PDB file of C-alpha atoms and ligand atoms in Angstrom:
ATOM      1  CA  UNK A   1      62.537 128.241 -46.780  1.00 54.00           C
ATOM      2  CA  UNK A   2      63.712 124.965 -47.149  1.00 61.00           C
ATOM      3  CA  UNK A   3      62.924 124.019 -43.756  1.00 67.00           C
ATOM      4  CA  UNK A   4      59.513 125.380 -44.342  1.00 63.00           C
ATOM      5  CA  UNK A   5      58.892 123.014 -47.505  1.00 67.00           C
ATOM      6  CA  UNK A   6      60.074 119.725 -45.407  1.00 63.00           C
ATOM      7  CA  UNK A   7      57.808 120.462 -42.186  1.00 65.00           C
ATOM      8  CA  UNK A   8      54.982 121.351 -44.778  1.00 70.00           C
ATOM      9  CA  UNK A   9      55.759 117.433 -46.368  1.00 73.00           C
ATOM     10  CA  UNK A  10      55.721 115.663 -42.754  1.00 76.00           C
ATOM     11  CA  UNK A  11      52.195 117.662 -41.639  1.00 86.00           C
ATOM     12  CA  UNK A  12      50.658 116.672 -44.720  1.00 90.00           C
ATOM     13  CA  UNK A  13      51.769 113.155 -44.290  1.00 94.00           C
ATOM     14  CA  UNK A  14      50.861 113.136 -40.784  1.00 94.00           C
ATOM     15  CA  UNK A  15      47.081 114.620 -41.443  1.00 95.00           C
ATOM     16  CA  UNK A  16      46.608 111.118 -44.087  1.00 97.00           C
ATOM     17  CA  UNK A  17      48.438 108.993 -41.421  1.00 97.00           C
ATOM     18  CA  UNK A  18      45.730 109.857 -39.048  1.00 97.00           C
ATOM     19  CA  UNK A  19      42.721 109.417 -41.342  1.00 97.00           C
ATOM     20  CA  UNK A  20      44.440 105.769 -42.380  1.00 98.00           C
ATOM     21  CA  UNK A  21      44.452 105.217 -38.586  1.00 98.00           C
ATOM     22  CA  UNK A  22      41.156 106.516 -38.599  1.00 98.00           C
ATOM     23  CA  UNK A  23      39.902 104.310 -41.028  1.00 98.00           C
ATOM     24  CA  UNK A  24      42.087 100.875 -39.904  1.00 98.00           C
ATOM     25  CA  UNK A  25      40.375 101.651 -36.358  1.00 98.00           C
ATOM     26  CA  UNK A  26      36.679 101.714 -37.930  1.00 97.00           C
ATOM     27  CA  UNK A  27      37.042  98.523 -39.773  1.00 97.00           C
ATOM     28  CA  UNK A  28      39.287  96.476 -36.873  1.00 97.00           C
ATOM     29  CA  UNK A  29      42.184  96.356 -38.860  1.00 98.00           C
ATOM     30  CA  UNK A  30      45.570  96.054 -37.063  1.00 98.00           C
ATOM     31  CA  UNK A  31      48.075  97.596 -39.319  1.00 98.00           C
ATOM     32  CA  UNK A  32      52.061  96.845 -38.788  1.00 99.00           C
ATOM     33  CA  UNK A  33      54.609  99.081 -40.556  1.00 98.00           C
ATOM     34  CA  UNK A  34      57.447  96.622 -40.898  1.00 98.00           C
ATOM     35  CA  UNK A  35      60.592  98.150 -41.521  1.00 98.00           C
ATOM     36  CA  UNK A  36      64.302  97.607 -41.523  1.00 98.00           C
ATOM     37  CA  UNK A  37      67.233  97.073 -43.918  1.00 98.00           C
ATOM     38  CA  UNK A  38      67.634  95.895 -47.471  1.00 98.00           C
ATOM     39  CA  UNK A  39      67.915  91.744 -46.911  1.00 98.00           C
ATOM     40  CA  UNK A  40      67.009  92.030 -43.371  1.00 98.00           C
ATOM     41  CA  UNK A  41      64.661  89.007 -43.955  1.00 98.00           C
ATOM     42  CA  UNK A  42      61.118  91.190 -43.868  1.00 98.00           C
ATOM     43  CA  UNK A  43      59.501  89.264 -47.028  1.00 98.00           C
ATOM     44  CA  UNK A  44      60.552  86.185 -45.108  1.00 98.00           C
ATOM     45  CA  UNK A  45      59.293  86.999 -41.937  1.00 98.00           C
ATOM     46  CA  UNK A  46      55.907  88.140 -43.286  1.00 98.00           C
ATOM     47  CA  UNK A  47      55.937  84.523 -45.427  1.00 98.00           C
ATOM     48  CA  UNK A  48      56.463  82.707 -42.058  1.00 98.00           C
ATOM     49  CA  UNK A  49      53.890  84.543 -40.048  1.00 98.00           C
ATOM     50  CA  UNK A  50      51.456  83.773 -42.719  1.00 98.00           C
ATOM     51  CA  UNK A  51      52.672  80.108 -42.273  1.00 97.00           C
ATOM     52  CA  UNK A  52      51.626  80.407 -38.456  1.00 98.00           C
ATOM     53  CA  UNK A  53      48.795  82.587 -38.000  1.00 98.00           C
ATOM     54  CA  UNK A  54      46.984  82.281 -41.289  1.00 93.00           C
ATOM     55  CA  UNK A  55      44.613  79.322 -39.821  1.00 96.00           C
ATOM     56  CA  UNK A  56      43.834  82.054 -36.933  1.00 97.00           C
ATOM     57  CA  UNK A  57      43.447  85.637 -38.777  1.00 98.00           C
ATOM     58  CA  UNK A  58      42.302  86.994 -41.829  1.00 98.00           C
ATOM     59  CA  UNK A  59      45.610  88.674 -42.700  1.00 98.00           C
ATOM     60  CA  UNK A  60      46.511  91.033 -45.556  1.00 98.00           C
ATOM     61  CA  UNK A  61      49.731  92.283 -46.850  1.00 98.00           C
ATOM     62  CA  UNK A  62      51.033  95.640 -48.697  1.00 98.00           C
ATOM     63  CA  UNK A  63      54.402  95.655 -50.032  1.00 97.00           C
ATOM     64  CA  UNK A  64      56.330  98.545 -50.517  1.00 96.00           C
ATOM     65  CA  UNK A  65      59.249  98.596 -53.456  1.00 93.00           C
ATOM     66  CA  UNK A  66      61.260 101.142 -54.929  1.00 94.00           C
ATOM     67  CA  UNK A  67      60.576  98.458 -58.074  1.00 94.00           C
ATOM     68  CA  UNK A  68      59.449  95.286 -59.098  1.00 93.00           C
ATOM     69  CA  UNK A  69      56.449  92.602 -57.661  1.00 94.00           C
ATOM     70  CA  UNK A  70      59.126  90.471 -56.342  1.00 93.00           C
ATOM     71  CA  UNK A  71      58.033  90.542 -53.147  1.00 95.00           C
ATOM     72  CA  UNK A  72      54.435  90.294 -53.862  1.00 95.00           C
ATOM     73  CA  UNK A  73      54.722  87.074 -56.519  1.00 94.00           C
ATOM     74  CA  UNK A  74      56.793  85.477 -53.233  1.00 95.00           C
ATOM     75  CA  UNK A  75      53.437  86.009 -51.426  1.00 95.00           C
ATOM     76  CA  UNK A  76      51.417  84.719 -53.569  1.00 89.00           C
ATOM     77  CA  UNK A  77      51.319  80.879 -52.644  1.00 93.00           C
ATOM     78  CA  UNK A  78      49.436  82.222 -49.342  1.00 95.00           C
ATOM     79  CA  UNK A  79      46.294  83.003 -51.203  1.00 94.00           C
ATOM     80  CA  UNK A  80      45.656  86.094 -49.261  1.00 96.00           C
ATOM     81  CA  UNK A  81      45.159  89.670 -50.864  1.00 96.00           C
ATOM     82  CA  UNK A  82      48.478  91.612 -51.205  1.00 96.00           C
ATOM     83  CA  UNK A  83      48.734  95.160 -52.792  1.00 96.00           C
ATOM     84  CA  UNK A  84      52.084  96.143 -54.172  1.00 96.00           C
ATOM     85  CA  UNK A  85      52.898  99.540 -54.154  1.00 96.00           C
ATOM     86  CA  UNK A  86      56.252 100.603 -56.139  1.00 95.00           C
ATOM     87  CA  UNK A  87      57.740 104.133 -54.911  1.00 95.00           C
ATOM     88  CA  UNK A  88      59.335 105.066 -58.283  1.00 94.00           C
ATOM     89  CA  UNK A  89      62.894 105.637 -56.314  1.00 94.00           C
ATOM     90  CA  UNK A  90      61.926 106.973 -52.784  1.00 94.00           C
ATOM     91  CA  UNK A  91      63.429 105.451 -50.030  1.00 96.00           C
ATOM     92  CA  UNK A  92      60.369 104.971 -48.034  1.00 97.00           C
ATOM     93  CA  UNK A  93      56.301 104.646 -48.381  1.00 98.00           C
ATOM     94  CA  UNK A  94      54.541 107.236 -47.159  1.00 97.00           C
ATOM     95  CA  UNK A  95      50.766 107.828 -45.852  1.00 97.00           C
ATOM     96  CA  UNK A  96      49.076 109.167 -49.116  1.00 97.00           C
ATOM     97  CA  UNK A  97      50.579 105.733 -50.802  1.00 97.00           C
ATOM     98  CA  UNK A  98      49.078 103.664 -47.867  1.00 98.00           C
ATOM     99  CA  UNK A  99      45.752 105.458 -48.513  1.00 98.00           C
ATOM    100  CA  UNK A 100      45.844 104.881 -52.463  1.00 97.00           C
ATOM    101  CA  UNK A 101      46.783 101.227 -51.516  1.00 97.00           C
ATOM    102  CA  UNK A 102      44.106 100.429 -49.433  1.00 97.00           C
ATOM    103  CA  UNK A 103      41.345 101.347 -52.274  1.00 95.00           C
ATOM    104  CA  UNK A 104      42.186  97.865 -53.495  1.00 93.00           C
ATOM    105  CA  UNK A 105      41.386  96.422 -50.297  1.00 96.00           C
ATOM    106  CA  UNK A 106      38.554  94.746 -48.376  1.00 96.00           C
ATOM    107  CA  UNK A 107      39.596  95.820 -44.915  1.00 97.00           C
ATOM    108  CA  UNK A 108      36.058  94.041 -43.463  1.00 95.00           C
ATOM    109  CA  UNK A 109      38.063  91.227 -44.466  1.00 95.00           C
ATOM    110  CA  UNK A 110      41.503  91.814 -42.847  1.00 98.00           C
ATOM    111  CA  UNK A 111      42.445  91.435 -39.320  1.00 98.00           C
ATOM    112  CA  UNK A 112      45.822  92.404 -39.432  1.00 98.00           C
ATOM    113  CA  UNK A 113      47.825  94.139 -42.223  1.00 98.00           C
ATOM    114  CA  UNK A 114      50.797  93.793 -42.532  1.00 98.00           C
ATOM    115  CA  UNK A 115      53.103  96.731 -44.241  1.00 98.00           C
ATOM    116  CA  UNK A 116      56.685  95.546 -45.668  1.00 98.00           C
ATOM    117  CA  UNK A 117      58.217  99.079 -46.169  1.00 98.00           C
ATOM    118  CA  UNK A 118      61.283  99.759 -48.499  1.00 98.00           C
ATOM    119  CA  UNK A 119      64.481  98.058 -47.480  1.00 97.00           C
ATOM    120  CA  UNK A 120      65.725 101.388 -45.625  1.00 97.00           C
ATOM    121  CA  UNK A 121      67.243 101.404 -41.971  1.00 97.00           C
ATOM    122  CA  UNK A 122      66.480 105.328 -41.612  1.00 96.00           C
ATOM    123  CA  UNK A 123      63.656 107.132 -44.252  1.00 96.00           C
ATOM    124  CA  UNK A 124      60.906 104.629 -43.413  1.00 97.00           C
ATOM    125  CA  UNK A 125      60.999 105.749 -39.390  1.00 96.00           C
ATOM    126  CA  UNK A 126      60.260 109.399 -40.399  1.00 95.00           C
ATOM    127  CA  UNK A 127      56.915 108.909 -41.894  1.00 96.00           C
ATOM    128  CA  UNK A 128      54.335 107.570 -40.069  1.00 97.00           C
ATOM    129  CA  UNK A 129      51.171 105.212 -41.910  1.00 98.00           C
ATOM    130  CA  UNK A 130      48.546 105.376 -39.549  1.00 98.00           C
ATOM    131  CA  UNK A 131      50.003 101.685 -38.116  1.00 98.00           C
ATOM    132  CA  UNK A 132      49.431 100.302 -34.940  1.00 98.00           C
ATOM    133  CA  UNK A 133      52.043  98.548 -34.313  1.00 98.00           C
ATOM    134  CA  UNK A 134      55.641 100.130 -35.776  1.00 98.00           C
ATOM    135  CA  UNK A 135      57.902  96.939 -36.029  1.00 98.00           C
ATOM    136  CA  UNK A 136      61.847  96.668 -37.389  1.00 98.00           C
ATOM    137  CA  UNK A 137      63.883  93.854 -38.254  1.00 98.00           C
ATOM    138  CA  UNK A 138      67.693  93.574 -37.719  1.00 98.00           C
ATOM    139  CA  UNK A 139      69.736  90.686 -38.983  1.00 98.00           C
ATOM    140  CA  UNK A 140      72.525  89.378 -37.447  1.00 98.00           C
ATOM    141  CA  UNK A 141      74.805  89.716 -40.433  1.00 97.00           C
ATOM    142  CA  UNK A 142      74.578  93.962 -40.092  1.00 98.00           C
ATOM    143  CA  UNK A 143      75.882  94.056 -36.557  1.00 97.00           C
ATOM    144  CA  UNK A 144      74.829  94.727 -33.265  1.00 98.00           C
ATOM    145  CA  UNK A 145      76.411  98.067 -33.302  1.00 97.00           C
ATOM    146  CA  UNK A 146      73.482  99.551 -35.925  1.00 97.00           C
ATOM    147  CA  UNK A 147      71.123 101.399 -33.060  1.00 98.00           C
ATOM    148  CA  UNK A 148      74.220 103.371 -31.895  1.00 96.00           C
ATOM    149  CA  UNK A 149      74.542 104.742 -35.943  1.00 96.00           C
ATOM    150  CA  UNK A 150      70.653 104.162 -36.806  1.00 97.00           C
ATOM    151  CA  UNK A 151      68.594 105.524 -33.578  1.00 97.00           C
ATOM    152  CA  UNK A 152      65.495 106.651 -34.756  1.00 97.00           C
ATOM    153  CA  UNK A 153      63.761 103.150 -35.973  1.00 98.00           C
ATOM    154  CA  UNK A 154      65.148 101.406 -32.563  1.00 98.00           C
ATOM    155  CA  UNK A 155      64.061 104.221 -30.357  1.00 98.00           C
ATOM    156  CA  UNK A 156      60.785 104.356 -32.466  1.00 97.00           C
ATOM    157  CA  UNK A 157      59.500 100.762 -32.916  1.00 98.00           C
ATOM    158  CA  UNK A 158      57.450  98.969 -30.549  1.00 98.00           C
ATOM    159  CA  UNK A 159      58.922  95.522 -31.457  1.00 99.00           C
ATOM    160  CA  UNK A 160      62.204  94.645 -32.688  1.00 99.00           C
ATOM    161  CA  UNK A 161      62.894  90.877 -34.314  1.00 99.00           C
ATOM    162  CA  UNK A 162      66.577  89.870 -34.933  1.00 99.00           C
ATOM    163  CA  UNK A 163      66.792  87.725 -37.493  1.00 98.00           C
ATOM    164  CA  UNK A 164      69.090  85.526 -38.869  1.00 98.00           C
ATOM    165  CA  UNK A 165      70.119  83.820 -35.204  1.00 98.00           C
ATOM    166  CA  UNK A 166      71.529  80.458 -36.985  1.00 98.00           C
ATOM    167  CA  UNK A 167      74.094  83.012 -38.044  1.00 98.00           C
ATOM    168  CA  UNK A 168      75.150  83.728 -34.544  1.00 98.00           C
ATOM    169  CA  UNK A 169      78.794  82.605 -34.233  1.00 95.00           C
ATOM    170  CA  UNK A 170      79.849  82.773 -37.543  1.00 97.00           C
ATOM    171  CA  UNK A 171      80.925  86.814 -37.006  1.00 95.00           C
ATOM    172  CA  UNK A 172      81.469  89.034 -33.922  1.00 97.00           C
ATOM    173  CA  UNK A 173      77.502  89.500 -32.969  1.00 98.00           C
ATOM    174  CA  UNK A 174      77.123  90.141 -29.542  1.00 98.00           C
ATOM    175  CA  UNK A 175      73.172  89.619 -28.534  1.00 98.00           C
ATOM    176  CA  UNK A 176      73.755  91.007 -25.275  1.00 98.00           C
ATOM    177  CA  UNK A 177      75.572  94.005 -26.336  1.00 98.00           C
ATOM    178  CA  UNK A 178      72.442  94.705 -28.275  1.00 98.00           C
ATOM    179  CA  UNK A 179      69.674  94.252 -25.856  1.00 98.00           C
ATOM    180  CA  UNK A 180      71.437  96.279 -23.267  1.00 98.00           C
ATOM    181  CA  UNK A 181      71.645  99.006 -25.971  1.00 98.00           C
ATOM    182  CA  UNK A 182      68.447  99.176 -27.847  1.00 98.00           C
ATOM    183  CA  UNK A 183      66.988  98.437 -23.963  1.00 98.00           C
ATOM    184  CA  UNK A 184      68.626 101.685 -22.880  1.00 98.00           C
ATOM    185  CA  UNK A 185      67.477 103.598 -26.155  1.00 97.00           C
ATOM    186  CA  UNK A 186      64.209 102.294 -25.757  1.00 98.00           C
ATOM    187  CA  UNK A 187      62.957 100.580 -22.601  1.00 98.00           C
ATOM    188  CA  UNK A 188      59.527  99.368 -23.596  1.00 98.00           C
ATOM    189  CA  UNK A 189      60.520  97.960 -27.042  1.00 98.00           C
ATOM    190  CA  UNK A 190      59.771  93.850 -27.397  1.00 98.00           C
ATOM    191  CA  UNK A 191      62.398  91.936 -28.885  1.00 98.00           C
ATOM    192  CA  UNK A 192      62.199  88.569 -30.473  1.00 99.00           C
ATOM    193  CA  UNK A 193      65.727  86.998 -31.442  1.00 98.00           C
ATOM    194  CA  UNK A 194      64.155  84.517 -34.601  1.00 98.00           C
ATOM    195  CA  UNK A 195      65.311  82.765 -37.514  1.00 98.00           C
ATOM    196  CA  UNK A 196      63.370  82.584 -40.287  1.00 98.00           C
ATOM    197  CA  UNK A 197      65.498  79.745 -42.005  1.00 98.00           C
ATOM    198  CA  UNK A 198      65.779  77.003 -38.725  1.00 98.00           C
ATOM    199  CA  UNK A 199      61.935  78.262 -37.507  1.00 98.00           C
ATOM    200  CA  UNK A 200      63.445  78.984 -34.260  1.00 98.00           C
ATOM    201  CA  UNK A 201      61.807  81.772 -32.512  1.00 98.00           C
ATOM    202  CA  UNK A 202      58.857  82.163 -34.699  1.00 98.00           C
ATOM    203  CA  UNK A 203      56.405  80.332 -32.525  1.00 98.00           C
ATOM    204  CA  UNK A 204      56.782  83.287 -29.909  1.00 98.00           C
ATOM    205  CA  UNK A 205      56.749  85.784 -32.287  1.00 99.00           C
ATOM    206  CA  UNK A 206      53.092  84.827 -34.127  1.00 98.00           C
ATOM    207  CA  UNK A 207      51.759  84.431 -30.717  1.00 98.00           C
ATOM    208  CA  UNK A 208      52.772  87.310 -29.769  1.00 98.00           C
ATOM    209  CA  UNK A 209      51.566  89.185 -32.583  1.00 98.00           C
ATOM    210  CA  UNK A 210      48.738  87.416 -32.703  1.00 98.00           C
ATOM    211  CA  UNK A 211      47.616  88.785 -28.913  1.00 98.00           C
ATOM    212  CA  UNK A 212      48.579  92.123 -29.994  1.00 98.00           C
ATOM    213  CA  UNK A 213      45.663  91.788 -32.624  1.00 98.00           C
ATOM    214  CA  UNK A 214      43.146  90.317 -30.423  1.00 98.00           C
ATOM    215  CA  UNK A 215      43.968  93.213 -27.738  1.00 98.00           C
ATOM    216  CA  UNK A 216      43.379  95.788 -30.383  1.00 98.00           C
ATOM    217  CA  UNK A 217      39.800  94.274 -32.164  1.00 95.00           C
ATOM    218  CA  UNK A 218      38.973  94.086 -28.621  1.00 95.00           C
ATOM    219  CA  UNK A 219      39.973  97.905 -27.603  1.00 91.00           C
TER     220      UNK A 219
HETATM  221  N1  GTP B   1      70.644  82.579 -42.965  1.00 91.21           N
HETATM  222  C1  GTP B   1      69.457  83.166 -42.980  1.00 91.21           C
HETATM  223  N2  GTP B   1      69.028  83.773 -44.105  1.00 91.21           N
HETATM  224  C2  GTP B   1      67.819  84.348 -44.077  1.00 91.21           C
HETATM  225  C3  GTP B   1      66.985  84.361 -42.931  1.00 91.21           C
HETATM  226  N3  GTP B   1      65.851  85.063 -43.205  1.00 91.21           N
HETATM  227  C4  GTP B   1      65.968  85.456 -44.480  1.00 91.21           C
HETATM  228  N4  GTP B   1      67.142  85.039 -45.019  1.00 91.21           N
HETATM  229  C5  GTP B   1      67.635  85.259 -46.379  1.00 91.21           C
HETATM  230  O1  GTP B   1      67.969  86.654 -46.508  1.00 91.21           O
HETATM  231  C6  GTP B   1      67.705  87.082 -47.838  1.00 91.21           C
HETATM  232  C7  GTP B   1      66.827  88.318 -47.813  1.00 91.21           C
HETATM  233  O2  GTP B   1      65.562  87.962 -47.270  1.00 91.21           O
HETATM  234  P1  GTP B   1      64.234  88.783 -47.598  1.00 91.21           P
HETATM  235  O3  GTP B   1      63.146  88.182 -46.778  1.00 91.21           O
HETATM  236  O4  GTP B   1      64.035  88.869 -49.075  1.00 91.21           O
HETATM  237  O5  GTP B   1      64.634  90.209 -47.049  1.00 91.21           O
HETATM  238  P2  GTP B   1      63.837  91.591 -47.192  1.00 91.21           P
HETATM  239  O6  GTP B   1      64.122  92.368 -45.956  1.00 91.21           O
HETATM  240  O7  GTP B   1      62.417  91.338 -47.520  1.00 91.21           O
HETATM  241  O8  GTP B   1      64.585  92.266 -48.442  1.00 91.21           O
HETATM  242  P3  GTP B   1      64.120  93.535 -49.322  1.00 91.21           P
HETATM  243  O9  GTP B   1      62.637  93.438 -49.535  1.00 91.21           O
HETATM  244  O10 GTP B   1      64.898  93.396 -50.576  1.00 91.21           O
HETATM  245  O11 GTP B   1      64.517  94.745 -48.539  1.00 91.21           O
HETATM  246  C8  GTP B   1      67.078  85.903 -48.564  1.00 91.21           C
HETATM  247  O12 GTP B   1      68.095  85.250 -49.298  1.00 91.21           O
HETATM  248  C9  GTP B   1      66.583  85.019 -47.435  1.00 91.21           C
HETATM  249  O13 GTP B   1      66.519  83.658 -47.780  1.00 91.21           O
HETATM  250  C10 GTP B   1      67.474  83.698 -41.763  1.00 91.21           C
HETATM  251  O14 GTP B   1      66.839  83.647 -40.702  1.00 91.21           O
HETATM  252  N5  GTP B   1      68.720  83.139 -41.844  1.00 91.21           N
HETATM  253 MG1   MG B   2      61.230  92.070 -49.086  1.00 91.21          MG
END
């Protein structure tokens, strides 16, 4: 029975993710769920990828919190239109909360949207949005050891950005060790190894990301 009840919550979310698709497809929207831990550095990544691409795209932003605007008042400087959406305790967002969401949105407007999901290495990979592009942080200061405990988002994600490299050295992070792994879990996944306080990386990242949206208006 109760295995009946949680299939019956992922179909349902799954029939909304593919109207969102649906809908981000008819208006050229590229959406990107970003997910990863709590303090992973997603806010800041989204802040400096606005920094770098918001000359180039029309981009938009929803952020998802279990409370608080925090995230979206940090956002705010970039004059672009962000939706918060607060999950009143669950661990991830979910389709029918993207769909609700984007009611407040001019998608003719957006080229890319950008997702923050709750800070959550494991909910937020069960439940698709209707993205494009699936995308996951992980900081240096968790570990490289984290896809070995946490598989689903690294075998799941298109893209994976390690952040926090100027901490590299200061603990026992092995980048190699966690190429070869996440590699092996996931052969096609694009990594990025950035830092969102030096800059470093970032260039390749935005361009990156920014092809990925040209590729899709253009698809
Ligand atoms: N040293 C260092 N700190 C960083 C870097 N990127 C982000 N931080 C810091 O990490 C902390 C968390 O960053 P956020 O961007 O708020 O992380 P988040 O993933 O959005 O966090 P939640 O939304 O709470 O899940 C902040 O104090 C940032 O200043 C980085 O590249 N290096
Ligand atoms: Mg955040």
């Amino acid at each position: 029975m109760d295995i009946e009840v949680l299939e019956g919550i992922f179909d349902a979310n799954e029939k909304i993710a593919r109207e969102n698709e649906a809908l981000f497809r008819e208006r050229g929207v590229m959406a990107m769920n970003l997910m990863a831990s709590p303090g992973a550095g997603k806010t800041s990544l989204i802040a400096a990828t606005l920094q770098l691409l918001k000359e180039k795209l029309e981009v938009g932003v929803i952020e998802g919190d279990i409370a608080s605007s925090v995230d979206a008042e940090k956002l705010k400087a970039y004059d672009i239109p962000v939706v918060q959406i607060n999950t009143g305790g669950a661990c991830h967002l979910d389709a029918i909360m993207i769909q609700q969401a984007l009611a407040h949105m001019d998608l003719a407007a957006i080229d890319l949207l950008i997702i923050e999901n709750v800070g959550n290495l494991v909910c937020p990979a069960e439940f698709k949005l209707g993205e494009a592009l699936r995308a996951m942080i992980l900081s240096v200061a968790e570990g490289h050891d984290k896809p070995l405990k946490y598989p689903l988002m690294f075998s799941d994600s298109d893209v994976l950005v390690v952040n926090k490299t100027d901490l590299i050295g200061l603990g026992d992070f092995d980048m190699a060790e966690l190429r070869e792994v996440v590699t092996r879990m996931n052969p096609d996944i694009v990594i990025f190894e950035v830092s969102c306080r030096t800059g470093e990386g970032l260039g390749a990242w935005a361009d990156w990301l920014e092809q990925r949206v040209r590729d899709f208006k253009e698809s």
